[in-house]
Amino acid sequence: MEIYRKPLTAAEIKAKARELGADLVGVADGTRLDTSHITELDGARVIVLAKHLNDGVARIRRWDDRHKYYNDELALTHLEETSLELVYWLEDCGYPALIVPPTHVDPSRYANDPNAHIEPMLPLAHAAVEAGLGTLGLNLQLLTPEYGPRVILTAVLCSVDVQCDQPMQEALCRGPSCGRCLKTCPADAVREWERDWPACDRYRSPHGFAQLTEHLEKITQATDAATRKQLLRSEASFNLWQSILRGAGVITGCRRCADVCPVGADYEAMLADAHTEIPENTPQKEQRLAAMTGHSPAYEEQKRYIGILKI
Ligand code: SF4
Ligand code: SF4
């Protein structure tokens, strides 16, 4: 097989990914992330690609605005196409490759509970840190120097023998003294270097599987035909149908924590004026933040990915 392989460097792969449309690209060592459950042969490198989410919708303050869901879904579609083009290019160079999208979960882990959180096949935010693209924030969202958390990610697995990037040493997150992600969260899901994922899932996938099963249950349990008909024709049905149509509102949804985060070169110029106030903040949230030191056990667990705090 070697004779078919064109020698490649990490810089050439990154240049190709950028030419195809990615904004950020890094290469992580597959052994640090364990890709063997996806492929035993072709996961030696995890090439992480990021596309930034457009600022126009990040300036809309409502978390549940359909323009946000659609724009983000289109950004993901764009990045998936970029990733597929990169896979074909790598394969033309003689290296088998495959895509891991951010929304991909293992159906065998589903245990008949639509409300249970299922981890994705590959933790892409952690993969992005390993690939040197950024560090994790207070709620474990990926922060990048260029766009803060306002990026969407995919990974391309490939056993091409190129140099890996290294995680950044210094934390990008400003810690609990900032806490804007916690203050804004409509689900109140942000903890100290942790997130209540099931609570967040209801918002980041507002018309997802849990909501679909609940709505179908309501319809099937309605005792009279008129109520069933009304539920069938309701706004909830309409939203679910629209979301099934192309995934907007299922694979995309709330991202208030990303919109208000001050990290990223784009923030001051493009977003700060839209997010001076955080209307969802409460005295209770302020109290919880004031009690945080930044150095919790969760920080110690995730230190490699959060980086060294400047607080
Ligand atoms: S995505 Fe929305 S619900 Fe989830 S942590 Fe961020 S602000 Fe909270
Ligand atoms: S909003 Fe503040 S606390 Fe939250 S991730 Fe961004 S910098 Fe960190």
Coordinates of C-alpha atoms and ligand atoms in Angstrom, one line a residue:
M1 CA 0.0 0.0 0.0
E2 CA 2.9 2.4 0.7
I3 CA 3.7 2.9 -3.0
Y4 CA 0.3 4.5 -3.5
R5 CA 0.9 7.0 -0.6
K6 CA 1.9 10.5 -1.3
P7 CA 4.0 11.9 1.5
L8 CA 2.1 14.5 3.4
T9 CA 2.8 17.0 6.2
A10 CA 0.4 18.4 8.9
A11 CA 0.9 21.8 7.3
E12 CA -0.3 20.5 3.9
I13 CA -3.3 18.9 5.4
K14 CA -4.2 22.1 7.3
A15 CA -3.7 24.2 4.2
K16 CA -6.0 21.9 2.2
A17 CA -8.7 22.0 4.9
R18 CA -8.6 25.8 5.0
E19 CA -8.7 26.0 1.2
L20 CA -11.9 23.8 1.3
G21 CA -13.6 26.1 3.8
A22 CA -12.5 25.3 7.4
D23 CA -11.6 28.3 9.6
L24 CA -9.5 26.4 12.1
V25 CA -7.7 23.1 11.8
G26 CA -5.6 21.1 14.2
V27 CA -4.2 17.5 14.4
A28 CA -4.6 15.4 17.6
D29 CA -3.0 12.1 18.5
G30 CA -5.7 9.4 18.1
T31 CA -4.3 7.4 21.0
R32 CA -5.0 10.2 23.4
L33 CA -8.7 10.2 22.4
D34 CA -9.2 6.4 21.9
T35 CA -10.8 6.1 18.5
S36 CA -10.6 2.3 18.5
H37 CA -14.4 2.0 19.0
I38 CA -14.9 3.8 15.6
T39 CA -12.0 2.3 13.6
E40 CA -9.2 0.0 14.6
L41 CA -7.1 0.9 11.6
D42 CA -7.6 4.5 10.6
G43 CA -7.8 6.6 13.7
A44 CA -4.1 7.3 14.5
R45 CA -4.7 11.0 13.8
V46 CA -7.8 13.1 14.6
I47 CA -7.9 16.1 12.3
V48 CA -10.3 18.6 14.0
L49 CA -12.0 21.1 11.8
A50 CA -13.9 24.2 13.0
K51 CA -16.2 26.6 11.3
H52 CA -17.2 29.8 13.0
L53 CA -20.9 30.5 13.6
N54 CA -22.0 33.8 12.0
D55 CA -22.3 36.8 14.2
G56 CA -25.6 38.1 12.8
V57 CA -27.6 35.4 14.6
A58 CA -25.2 35.5 17.6
R59 CA -26.5 39.1 18.1
I60 CA -30.1 37.8 18.4
R61 CA -30.7 37.7 22.2
R62 CA -33.5 35.1 22.3
W63 CA -32.2 31.6 22.8
D64 CA -35.1 30.0 20.9
D65 CA -34.9 31.9 17.6
R66 CA -35.4 29.7 14.6
H67 CA -32.9 31.8 12.5
K68 CA -30.2 30.7 14.9
Y69 CA -31.1 27.1 14.6
Y70 CA -31.1 27.3 10.8
N71 CA -28.0 29.4 10.4
D72 CA -26.1 27.0 12.7
E73 CA -27.4 24.0 10.8
L74 CA -26.2 25.5 7.6
A75 CA -22.8 26.1 9.1
L76 CA -22.6 22.5 10.1
T77 CA -23.7 21.3 6.7
H78 CA -20.9 23.5 5.2
L79 CA -18.3 22.0 7.5
E80 CA -19.5 18.5 6.9
E81 CA -19.1 19.1 3.2
T82 CA -15.6 20.5 3.8
S83 CA -14.8 17.4 5.9
L84 CA -16.0 15.1 3.1
E85 CA -13.9 16.9 0.5
L86 CA -10.9 16.5 2.8
V87 CA -11.6 12.8 3.2
Y88 CA -11.7 12.4 -0.6
W89 CA -8.5 14.4 -0.9
L90 CA -6.7 12.3 1.7
E91 CA -7.9 9.1 0.0
D92 CA -6.7 10.4 -3.3
C93 CA -3.3 10.8 -1.6
G94 CA -3.5 7.1 -0.4
Y95 CA -4.8 7.4 3.1
P96 CA -8.3 6.0 4.1
A97 CA -10.2 8.5 6.2
L98 CA -13.7 9.0 7.7
I99 CA -15.7 11.8 9.3
V100 CA -17.1 12.0 12.9
P101 CA -19.8 14.6 13.0
P102 CA -20.5 16.4 16.3
T103 CA -24.1 15.1 16.5
H104 CA -23.2 11.4 16.1
V105 CA -24.2 9.2 19.1
D106 CA -24.0 5.4 19.5
P107 CA -27.6 4.1 19.3
S108 CA -26.6 1.0 21.3
R109 CA -26.2 3.2 24.3
Y110 CA -29.8 4.3 24.1
A111 CA -31.6 2.8 27.1
N112 CA -35.3 3.6 26.4
D113 CA -35.1 6.9 28.2
P114 CA -35.5 9.9 25.8
N115 CA -34.4 12.3 28.5
A116 CA -31.1 10.6 29.3
H117 CA -28.0 12.3 28.0
I118 CA -26.0 10.3 25.5
E119 CA -22.4 11.1 24.9
P120 CA -21.3 11.6 21.3
M121 CA -19.1 9.0 19.6
L122 CA -16.0 11.2 20.1
P123 CA -15.8 14.2 22.5
L124 CA -15.1 16.8 19.9
A125 CA -14.4 19.7 22.3
H126 CA -11.8 17.6 24.0
A127 CA -10.4 16.5 20.6
A128 CA -10.2 20.2 19.6
V129 CA -8.1 20.9 22.8
E130 CA -5.8 18.0 22.0
A131 CA -5.5 19.5 18.5
G132 CA -4.4 22.8 19.9
L133 CA -7.5 24.8 18.9
G134 CA -8.5 26.1 22.3
T135 CA -9.4 25.3 25.9
L136 CA -12.6 24.4 27.7
G137 CA -14.6 27.0 29.6
L138 CA -16.6 27.0 32.8
N139 CA -19.4 25.0 31.3
L140 CA -17.0 22.8 29.3
Q141 CA -17.7 24.6 26.0
L142 CA -14.7 24.9 23.7
L143 CA -13.2 28.4 23.6
T144 CA -10.9 29.4 20.7
P145 CA -8.7 32.6 20.6
E146 CA -10.3 33.6 17.2
Y147 CA -14.0 33.0 17.8
G148 CA -14.4 32.1 21.4
P149 CA -17.0 29.3 21.7
R150 CA -18.8 30.3 18.5
V151 CA -17.6 27.4 16.4
I152 CA -18.9 24.1 15.2
L153 CA -16.7 21.1 15.0
T154 CA -16.1 17.9 13.0
A155 CA -13.3 15.4 13.1
V156 CA -11.7 13.4 10.3
L157 CA -10.0 10.2 11.4
C158 CA -7.0 9.1 9.3
S159 CA -3.8 7.1 10.0
V160 CA -1.6 9.6 8.2
D161 CA 1.8 9.8 10.0
V162 CA 2.0 13.6 10.5
Q163 CA 3.0 15.7 13.5
C164 CA 0.4 16.3 16.2
D165 CA -0.4 19.6 17.8
Q166 CA -0.3 20.1 21.5
P167 CA -2.9 21.5 24.0
M168 CA -2.6 25.2 24.9
Q169 CA -1.1 25.7 28.4
E170 CA -3.0 28.8 29.5
A171 CA -6.7 28.8 30.1
L172 CA -8.7 31.1 27.8
C173 CA -11.7 31.0 30.1
R174 CA -11.9 34.0 32.6
G175 CA -13.5 31.7 35.2
P176 CA -16.2 32.4 37.8
S177 CA -15.3 36.1 38.0
C178 CA -16.8 36.3 34.5
G179 CA -19.5 33.6 34.7
R180 CA -21.5 35.1 31.8
C181 CA -22.3 31.6 30.5
L182 CA -23.8 30.8 33.9
K183 CA -25.7 34.1 34.2
T184 CA -27.4 33.7 30.8
C185 CA -28.2 30.0 30.8
P186 CA -32.0 29.5 30.5
A187 CA -31.7 25.9 31.8
D188 CA -29.5 27.0 34.7
A189 CA -27.3 24.1 33.7
V190 CA -23.8 25.7 34.2
R191 CA -21.8 24.4 37.1
E192 CA -18.1 25.0 38.1
W193 CA -16.3 23.4 35.2
E194 CA -19.3 21.1 34.7
R195 CA -22.7 21.1 33.0
D196 CA -26.0 19.5 33.8
W197 CA -26.2 17.9 30.4
P198 CA -29.7 16.5 30.6
A199 CA -31.0 20.0 31.5
C200 CA -29.0 21.6 28.7
D201 CA -30.1 19.0 26.2
R202 CA -33.7 20.3 26.5
Y203 CA -32.6 23.7 25.2
R204 CA -29.8 22.8 22.8
S205 CA -32.1 20.3 21.1
P206 CA -35.5 22.0 21.7
H207 CA -37.4 19.9 19.2
G208 CA -35.5 16.7 19.7
F209 CA -36.3 13.1 20.4
A210 CA -37.4 13.8 24.0
Q211 CA -39.9 16.4 22.9
L212 CA -41.1 14.2 20.0
T213 CA -41.9 11.3 22.3
E214 CA -43.6 13.5 24.8
H215 CA -45.7 15.1 22.1
L216 CA -46.7 11.7 20.7
E217 CA -47.5 10.5 24.1
K218 CA -49.8 13.4 24.7
I219 CA -51.6 12.7 21.4
T220 CA -52.0 9.0 22.0
Q221 CA -53.2 9.6 25.6
A222 CA -55.8 12.3 24.7
T223 CA -59.2 10.9 25.6
D224 CA -61.2 12.6 22.8
A225 CA -60.8 13.1 19.1
A226 CA -61.1 16.9 19.2
T227 CA -58.1 17.2 21.6
R228 CA -56.1 14.7 19.5
K229 CA -56.8 16.7 16.3
Q230 CA -55.9 20.0 18.1
L231 CA -52.6 18.5 19.3
L232 CA -51.8 17.1 15.9
R233 CA -52.2 20.5 14.3
S234 CA -50.5 22.4 17.1
E235 CA -47.4 24.6 16.9
A236 CA -45.5 21.8 18.7
S237 CA -46.2 19.4 15.8
F238 CA -45.3 22.1 13.3
N239 CA -41.9 22.7 15.1
L240 CA -41.2 19.0 15.3
W241 CA -42.0 18.6 11.6
Q242 CA -39.8 21.5 10.5
S243 CA -37.0 20.2 12.7
I244 CA -37.2 16.7 11.3
L245 CA -37.1 18.2 7.8
R246 CA -33.5 19.4 8.2
G247 CA -32.3 19.0 11.8
A248 CA -32.6 22.7 12.7
G249 CA -33.9 22.7 16.4
V250 CA -32.6 19.1 16.9
I251 CA -28.9 19.2 16.1
T252 CA -28.8 22.9 16.7
G253 CA -30.6 24.9 19.4
C254 CA -29.7 27.1 22.3
R255 CA -26.2 28.6 22.4
R256 CA -26.7 31.6 24.6
C257 CA -23.6 30.6 26.6
A258 CA -21.6 30.9 23.4
D259 CA -23.1 34.2 22.3
V260 CA -22.3 36.1 25.5
C261 CA -18.8 34.7 26.1
P262 CA -16.3 37.5 25.9
V263 CA -13.5 35.2 24.7
G264 CA -12.5 35.5 21.0
A265 CA -11.1 38.1 18.8
D266 CA -14.6 38.6 17.2
Y267 CA -16.3 39.5 20.5
E268 CA -15.6 43.2 21.0
A269 CA -16.0 44.2 17.4
M270 CA -19.0 42.1 16.5
L271 CA -21.0 41.1 19.6
A272 CA -20.2 43.2 22.7
D273 CA -22.8 45.9 22.0
A274 CA -25.6 43.3 21.7
H275 CA -24.8 41.5 24.9
T276 CA -23.9 44.2 27.5
E277 CA -26.9 43.2 29.6
I278 CA -27.7 39.6 30.5
P279 CA -31.5 39.6 31.2
E280 CA -31.6 36.0 32.5
N281 CA -29.3 36.8 35.4
T282 CA -30.7 36.5 38.9
P283 CA -29.4 37.1 42.5
Q284 CA -29.3 33.3 43.0
K285 CA -27.0 32.9 40.0
E286 CA -24.8 35.7 41.3
Q287 CA -24.6 34.0 44.7
R288 CA -23.6 30.7 43.2
L289 CA -20.9 32.4 41.2
A290 CA -19.6 34.3 44.2
A291 CA -19.1 30.9 46.0
M292 CA -16.9 29.5 43.3
T293 CA -13.1 29.7 43.6
G294 CA -12.3 28.2 40.2
H295 CA -10.3 25.4 41.8
S296 CA -12.9 22.8 42.3
P297 CA -12.4 19.0 42.1
A298 CA -13.9 19.2 38.6
Y299 CA -11.2 21.6 37.6
E300 CA -8.5 19.1 38.7
E301 CA -10.2 16.4 36.7
Q302 CA -10.3 18.5 33.5
K303 CA -7.1 20.5 34.1
R304 CA -5.4 19.3 30.9
Y305 CA -8.4 20.6 28.9
I306 CA -9.1 23.8 30.8
G307 CA -5.5 25.0 31.1
I308 CA -3.8 27.0 33.8
L309 CA -6.1 29.6 35.2
K310 CA -5.1 33.2 35.4
I311 CA -7.4 33.8 38.4
Ligands
SF4_1 S1 -26.5 25.7 25.4 FE1 -28.1 26.9 26.4 S2 -28.9 25.5 28.0 FE2 -27.0 24.7 27.4 S3 -25.4 25.5 28.8 FE3 -25.5 26.9 27.0 S4 -26.9 28.5 27.6 FE4 -27.3 26.7 29.0
SF4_2 S1 -18.6 33.2 29.5 FE1 -16.8 33.7 30.9 S2 -16.9 32.0 32.4 FE2 -18.1 31.3 30.7 S3 -16.8 30.2 29.3 FE3 -16.8 32.3 28.6 S4 -15.0 33.3 29.7 FE4 -15.5 31.4 30.8

